[in-house]
mmCIF file of C-alpha atoms and ligand atoms in Angstrom:
data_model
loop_
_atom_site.group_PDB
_atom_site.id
_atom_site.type_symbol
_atom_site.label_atom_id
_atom_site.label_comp_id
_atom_site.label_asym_id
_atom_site.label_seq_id
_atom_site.Cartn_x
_atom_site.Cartn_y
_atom_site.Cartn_z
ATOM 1 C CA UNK A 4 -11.021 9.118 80.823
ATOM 2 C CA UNK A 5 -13.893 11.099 82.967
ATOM 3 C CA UNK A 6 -17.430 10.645 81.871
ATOM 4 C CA UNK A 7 -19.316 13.037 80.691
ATOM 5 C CA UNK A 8 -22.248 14.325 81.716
ATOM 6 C CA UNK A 9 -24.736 16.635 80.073
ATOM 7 C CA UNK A 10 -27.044 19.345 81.214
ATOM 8 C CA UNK A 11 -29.783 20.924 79.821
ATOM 9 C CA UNK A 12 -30.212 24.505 80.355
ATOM 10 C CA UNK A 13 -32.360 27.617 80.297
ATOM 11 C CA UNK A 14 -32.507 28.868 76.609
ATOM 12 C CA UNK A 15 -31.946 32.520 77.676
ATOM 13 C CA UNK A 16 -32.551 35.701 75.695
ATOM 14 C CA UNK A 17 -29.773 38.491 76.119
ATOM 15 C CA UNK A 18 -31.045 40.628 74.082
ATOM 16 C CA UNK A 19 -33.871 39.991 70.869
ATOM 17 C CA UNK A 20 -30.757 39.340 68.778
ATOM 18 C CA UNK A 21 -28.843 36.978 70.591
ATOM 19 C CA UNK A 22 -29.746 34.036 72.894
ATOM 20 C CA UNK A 23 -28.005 31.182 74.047
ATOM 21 C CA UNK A 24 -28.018 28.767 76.255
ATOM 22 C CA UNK A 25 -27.848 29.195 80.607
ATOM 23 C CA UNK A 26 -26.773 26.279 83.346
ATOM 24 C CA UNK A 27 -26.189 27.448 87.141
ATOM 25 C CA UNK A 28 -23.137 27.043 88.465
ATOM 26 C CA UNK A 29 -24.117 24.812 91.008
ATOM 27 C CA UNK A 30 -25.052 22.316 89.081
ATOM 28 C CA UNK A 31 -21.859 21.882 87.397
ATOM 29 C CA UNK A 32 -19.841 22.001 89.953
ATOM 30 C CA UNK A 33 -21.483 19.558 92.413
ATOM 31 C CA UNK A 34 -20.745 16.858 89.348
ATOM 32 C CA UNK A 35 -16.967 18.338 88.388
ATOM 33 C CA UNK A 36 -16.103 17.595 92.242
ATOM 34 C CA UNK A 37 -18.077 14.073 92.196
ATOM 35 C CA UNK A 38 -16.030 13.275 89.893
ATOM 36 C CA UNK A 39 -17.229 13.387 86.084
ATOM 37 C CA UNK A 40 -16.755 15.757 83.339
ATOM 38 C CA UNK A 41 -20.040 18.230 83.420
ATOM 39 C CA UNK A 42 -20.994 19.451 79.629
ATOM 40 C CA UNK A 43 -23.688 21.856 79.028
ATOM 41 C CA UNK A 44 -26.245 20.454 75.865
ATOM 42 C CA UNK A 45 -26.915 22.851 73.379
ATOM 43 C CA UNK A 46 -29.863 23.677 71.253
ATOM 44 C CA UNK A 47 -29.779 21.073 69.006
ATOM 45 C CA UNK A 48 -33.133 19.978 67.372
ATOM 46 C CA UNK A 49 -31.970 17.103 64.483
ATOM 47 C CA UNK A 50 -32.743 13.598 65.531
ATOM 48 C CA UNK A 51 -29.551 12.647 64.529
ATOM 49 C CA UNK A 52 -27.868 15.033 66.866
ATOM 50 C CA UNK A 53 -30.258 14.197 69.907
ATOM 51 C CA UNK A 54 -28.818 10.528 69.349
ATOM 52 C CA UNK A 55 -25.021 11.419 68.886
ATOM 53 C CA UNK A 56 -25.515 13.280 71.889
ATOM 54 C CA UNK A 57 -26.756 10.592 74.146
ATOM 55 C CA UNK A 58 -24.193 8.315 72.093
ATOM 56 C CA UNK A 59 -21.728 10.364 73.759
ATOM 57 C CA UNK A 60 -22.746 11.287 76.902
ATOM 58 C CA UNK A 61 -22.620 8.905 80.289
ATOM 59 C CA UNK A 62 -25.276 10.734 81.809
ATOM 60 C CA UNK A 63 -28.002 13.461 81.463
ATOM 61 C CA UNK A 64 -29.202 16.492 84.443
ATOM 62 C CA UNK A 65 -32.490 17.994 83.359
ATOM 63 C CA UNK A 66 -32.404 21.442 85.312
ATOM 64 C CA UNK A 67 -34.641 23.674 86.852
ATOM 65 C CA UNK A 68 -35.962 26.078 84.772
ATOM 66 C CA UNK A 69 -39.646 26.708 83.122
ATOM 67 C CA UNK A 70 -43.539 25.119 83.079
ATOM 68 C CA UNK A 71 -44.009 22.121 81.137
ATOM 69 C CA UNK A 72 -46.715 22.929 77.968
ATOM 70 C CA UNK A 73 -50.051 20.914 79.985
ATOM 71 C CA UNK A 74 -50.705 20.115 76.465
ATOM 72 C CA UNK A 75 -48.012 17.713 76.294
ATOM 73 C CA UNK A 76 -49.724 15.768 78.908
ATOM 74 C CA UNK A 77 -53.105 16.024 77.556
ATOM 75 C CA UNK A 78 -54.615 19.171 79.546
ATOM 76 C CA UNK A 79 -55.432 22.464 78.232
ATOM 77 C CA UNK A 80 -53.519 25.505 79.492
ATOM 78 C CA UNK A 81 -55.357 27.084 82.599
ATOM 79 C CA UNK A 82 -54.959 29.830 84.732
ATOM 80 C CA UNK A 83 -51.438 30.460 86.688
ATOM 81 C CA UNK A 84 -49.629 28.353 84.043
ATOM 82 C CA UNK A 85 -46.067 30.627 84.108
ATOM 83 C CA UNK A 86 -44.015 30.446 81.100
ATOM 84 C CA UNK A 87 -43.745 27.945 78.984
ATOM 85 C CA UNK A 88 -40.889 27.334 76.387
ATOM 86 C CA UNK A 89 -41.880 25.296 73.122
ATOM 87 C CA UNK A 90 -37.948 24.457 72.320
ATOM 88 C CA UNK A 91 -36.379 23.419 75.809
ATOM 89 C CA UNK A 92 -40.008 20.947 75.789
ATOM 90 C CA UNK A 93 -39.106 19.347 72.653
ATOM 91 C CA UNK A 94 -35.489 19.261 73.234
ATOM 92 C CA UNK A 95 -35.967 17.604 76.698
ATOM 93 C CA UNK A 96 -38.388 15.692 75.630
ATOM 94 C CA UNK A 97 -36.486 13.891 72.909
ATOM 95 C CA UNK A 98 -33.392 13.381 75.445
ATOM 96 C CA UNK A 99 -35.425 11.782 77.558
ATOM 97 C CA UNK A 100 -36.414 8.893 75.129
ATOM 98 C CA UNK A 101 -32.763 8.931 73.878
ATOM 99 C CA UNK A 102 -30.924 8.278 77.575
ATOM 100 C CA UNK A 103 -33.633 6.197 78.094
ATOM 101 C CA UNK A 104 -33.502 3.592 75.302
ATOM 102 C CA UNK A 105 -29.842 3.312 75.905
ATOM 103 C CA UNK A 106 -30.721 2.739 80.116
ATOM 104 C CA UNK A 107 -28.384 5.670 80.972
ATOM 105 C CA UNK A 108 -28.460 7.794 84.046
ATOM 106 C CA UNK A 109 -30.885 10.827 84.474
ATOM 107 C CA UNK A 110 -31.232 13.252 87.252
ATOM 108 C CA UNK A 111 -34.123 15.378 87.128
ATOM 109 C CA UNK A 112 -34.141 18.392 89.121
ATOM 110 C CA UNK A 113 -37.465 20.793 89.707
ATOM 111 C CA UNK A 114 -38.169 21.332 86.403
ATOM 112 C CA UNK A 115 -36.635 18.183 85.191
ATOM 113 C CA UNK A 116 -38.489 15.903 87.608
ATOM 114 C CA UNK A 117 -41.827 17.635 85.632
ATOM 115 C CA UNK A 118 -40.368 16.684 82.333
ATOM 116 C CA UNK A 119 -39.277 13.461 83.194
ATOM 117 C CA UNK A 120 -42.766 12.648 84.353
ATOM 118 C CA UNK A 121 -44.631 14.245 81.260
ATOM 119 C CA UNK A 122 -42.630 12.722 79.003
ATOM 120 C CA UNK A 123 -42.838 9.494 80.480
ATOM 121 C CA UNK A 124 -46.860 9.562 80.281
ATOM 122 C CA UNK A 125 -47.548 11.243 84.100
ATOM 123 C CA UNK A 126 -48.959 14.201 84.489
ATOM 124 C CA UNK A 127 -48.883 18.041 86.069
ATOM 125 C CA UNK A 128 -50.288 20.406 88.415
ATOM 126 C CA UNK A 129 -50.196 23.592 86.222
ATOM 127 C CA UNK A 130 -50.215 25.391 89.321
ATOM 128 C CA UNK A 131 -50.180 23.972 93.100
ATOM 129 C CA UNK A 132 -52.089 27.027 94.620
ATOM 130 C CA UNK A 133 -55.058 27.162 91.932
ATOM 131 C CA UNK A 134 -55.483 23.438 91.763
ATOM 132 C CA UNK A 135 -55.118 21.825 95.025
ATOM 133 C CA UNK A 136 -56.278 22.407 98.203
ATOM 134 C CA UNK A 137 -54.724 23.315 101.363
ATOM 135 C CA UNK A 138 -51.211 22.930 100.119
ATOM 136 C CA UNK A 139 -47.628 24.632 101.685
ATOM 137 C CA UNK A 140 -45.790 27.514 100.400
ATOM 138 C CA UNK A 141 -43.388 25.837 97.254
ATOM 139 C CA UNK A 142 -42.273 29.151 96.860
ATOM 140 C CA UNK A 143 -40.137 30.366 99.207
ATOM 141 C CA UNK A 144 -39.305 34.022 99.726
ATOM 142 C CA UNK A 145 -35.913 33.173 101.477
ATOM 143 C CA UNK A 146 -32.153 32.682 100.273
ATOM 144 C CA UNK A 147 -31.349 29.781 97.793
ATOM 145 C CA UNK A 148 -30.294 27.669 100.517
ATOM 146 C CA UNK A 149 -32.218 28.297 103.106
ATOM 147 C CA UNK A 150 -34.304 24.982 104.327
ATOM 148 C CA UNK A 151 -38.262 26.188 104.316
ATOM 149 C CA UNK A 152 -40.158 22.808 104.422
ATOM 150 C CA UNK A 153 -39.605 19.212 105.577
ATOM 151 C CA UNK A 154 -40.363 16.505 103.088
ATOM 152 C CA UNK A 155 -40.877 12.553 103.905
ATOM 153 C CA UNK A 156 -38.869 10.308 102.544
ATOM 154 C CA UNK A 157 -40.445 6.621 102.230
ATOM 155 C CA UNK A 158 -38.822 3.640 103.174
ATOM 156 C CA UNK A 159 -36.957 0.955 100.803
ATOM 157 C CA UNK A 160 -36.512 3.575 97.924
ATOM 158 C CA UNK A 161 -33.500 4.728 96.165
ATOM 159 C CA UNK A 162 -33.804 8.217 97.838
ATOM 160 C CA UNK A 163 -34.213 6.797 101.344
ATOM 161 C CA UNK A 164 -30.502 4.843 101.005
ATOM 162 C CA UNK A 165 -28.789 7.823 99.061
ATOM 163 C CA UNK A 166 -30.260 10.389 101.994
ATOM 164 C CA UNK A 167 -30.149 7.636 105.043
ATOM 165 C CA UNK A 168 -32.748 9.561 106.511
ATOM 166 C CA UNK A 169 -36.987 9.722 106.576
ATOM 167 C CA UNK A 170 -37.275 13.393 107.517
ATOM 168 C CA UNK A 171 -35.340 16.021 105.703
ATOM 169 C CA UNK A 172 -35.960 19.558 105.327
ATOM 170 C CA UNK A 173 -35.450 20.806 101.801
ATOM 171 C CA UNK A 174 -35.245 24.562 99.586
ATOM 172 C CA UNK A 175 -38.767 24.870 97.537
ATOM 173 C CA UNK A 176 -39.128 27.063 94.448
ATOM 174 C CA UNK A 177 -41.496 25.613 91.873
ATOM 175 C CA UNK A 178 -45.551 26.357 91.569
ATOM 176 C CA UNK A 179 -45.840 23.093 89.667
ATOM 177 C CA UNK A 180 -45.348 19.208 90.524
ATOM 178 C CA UNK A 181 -46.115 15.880 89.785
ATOM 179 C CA UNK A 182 -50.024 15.099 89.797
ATOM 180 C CA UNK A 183 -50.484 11.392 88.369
ATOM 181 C CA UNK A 184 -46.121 9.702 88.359
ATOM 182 C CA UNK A 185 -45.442 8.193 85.226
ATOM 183 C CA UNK A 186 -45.970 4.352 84.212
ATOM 184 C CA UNK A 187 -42.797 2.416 86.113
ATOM 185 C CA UNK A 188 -42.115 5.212 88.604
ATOM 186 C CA UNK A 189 -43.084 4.910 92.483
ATOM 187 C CA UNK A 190 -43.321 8.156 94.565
ATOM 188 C CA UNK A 191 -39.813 8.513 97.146
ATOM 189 C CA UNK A 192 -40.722 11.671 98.849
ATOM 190 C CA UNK A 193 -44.028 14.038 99.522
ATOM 191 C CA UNK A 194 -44.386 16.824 101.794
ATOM 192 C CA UNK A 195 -46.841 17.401 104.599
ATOM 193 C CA UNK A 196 -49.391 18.599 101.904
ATOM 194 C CA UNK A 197 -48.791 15.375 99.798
ATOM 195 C CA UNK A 198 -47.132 17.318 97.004
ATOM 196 C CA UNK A 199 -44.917 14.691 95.516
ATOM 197 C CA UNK A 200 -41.442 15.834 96.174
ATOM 198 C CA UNK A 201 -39.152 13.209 94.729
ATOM 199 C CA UNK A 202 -39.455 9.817 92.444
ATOM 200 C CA UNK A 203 -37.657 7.301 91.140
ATOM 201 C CA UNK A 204 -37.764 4.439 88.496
ATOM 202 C CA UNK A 205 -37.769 0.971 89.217
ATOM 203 C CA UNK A 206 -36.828 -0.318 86.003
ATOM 204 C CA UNK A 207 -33.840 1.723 85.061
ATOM 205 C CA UNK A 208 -30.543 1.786 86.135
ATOM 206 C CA UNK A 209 -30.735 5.375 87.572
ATOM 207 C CA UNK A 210 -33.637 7.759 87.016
ATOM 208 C CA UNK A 211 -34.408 9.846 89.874
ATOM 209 C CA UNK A 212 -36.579 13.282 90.179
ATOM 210 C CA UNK A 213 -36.319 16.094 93.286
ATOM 211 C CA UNK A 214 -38.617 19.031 92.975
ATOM 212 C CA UNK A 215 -36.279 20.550 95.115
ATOM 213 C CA UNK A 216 -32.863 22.566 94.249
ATOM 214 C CA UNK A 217 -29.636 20.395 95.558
ATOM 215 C CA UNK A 218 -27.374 22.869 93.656
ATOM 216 C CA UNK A 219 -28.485 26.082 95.985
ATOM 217 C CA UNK A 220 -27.934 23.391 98.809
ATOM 218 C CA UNK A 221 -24.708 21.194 98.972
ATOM 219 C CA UNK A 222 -21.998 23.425 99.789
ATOM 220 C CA UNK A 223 -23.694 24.529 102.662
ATOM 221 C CA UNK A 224 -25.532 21.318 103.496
ATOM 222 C CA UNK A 225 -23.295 18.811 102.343
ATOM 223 C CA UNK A 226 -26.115 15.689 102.703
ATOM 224 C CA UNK A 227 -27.732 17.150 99.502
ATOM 225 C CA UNK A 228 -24.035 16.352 97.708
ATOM 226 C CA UNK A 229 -25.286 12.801 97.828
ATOM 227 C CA UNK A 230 -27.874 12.857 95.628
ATOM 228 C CA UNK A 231 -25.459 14.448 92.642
ATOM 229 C CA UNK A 232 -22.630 11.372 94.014
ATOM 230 C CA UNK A 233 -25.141 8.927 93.873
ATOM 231 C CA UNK A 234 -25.948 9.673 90.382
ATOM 232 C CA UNK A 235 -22.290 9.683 89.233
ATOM 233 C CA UNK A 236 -21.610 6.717 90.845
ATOM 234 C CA UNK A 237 -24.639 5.200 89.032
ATOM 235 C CA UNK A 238 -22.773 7.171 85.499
ATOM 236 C CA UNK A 239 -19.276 5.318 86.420
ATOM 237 C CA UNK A 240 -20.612 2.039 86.851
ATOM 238 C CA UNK A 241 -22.410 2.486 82.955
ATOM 239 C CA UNK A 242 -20.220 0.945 80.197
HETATM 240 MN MN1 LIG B 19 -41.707 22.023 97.704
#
């Protein structure tokens, strides 16, 4: 039987009356062709249901998507926070602890490398611009896969053998990123500004963070369809 794998999603209002929930397409596809079954998580806020669904999933994405609440990590909101959503937090939050506990892969992506870092004890930059100094454009104003800044990859990490390469030039679209990396985590990739653009755990099985979008990016540059194999081959190998 395939695994399964499950992604978290934008909670997405259609209207005030009905809302529901919103994965990108490239997400699940880059994981149907590596080779699992991709599921997309619904809103689901009982703590029995957060643990039936890590019970039953191989494997958890954490997508792109909003700003973490700072006050989750211990900082008051200041300005150029963007917007925030109180349910995908606690949701995410929750699954975090759940995949975690039972040492199951995660993928973290923009967004989801945030999350997994708050949640984890690291912390945020609310917003790159307003809070550090002399830092890049993160925010491209080009297609979804175009390539708009290089990023370092350091040697002897995870990344480094799934990539097989130091230099890479990667898609940016977030205004926030890791500040201080979580207890357990070591930094894989930072940009020439020293934004940290990927990490990695070195106590888990799998848990890896990009701040950059891989599903905008592997059908036309096929080296960023590593990153979404590597994880499933980490989800095939779990019992
Ligand atoms: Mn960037």
């Amino acid at each position: 039987m395939r695994k399964r794998v499950g992604l978290t999603g934008l909670l997405h209002h259609l209207n005030p009356d009905v809302k529901g929930v919103f994965v990108g397409e490239g997400y699940t596809s880059a994981l149907a062709k590596a080779g699992v079954l991709p599921l997309v998580i619904p809103y689901l806020y009982e703590e029995d249901e957060i643990h039936a669904l890590a019970e039953n999933l191989d494997g958890l994405v954490l997508t792109g998507g909003e700003d973490v609440d700072p006050t989750r990590f211990g900082e008051e909101p200041l300005p150029g926070l963007g917007e925030v959503s109180p349910e995908r937090d606690d949701l995410e939050y929750r699954l975090v602890r759940a995949f975690m506990e039972r040492d199951k892969p995660i993928l973290g992506i923009c967004r989801g490398m945030q999350v997994l870092n708050a949640a984890l004890g690291g912390t945020l930059w609310q917003d790159l611009s307003r809070q550090k100094k002399r830092v890049l454009q993160h925010r491209q104003n080009a297609p979804r896969w175009h390539l708009s800044h290089h990023v370092f990859v350091y040697e002897g990490t995870r990344l480094a053998s799934i990539l097989g390469s130091s230099e890479i030039k990667v898609n940016s679209f977030h205004h926030q990123a890791v500040k201080d990396v979580a207890p357990g985590f070591i930094v894989s990739a930072v940009s020439a500004d020293g934004v940290i653009e990927a990490f990695e755990s070195r106590e888990h099985r799998f848990i890896l963070g990009v701040q950059w979008h891989p599903e905008n990016l592997w059908r036309k540059h096929p080296l960023f369809y590593s990153l979404f194999s590597a994880f499933v081959d980490a989800v095939q190998q779990s019992c």
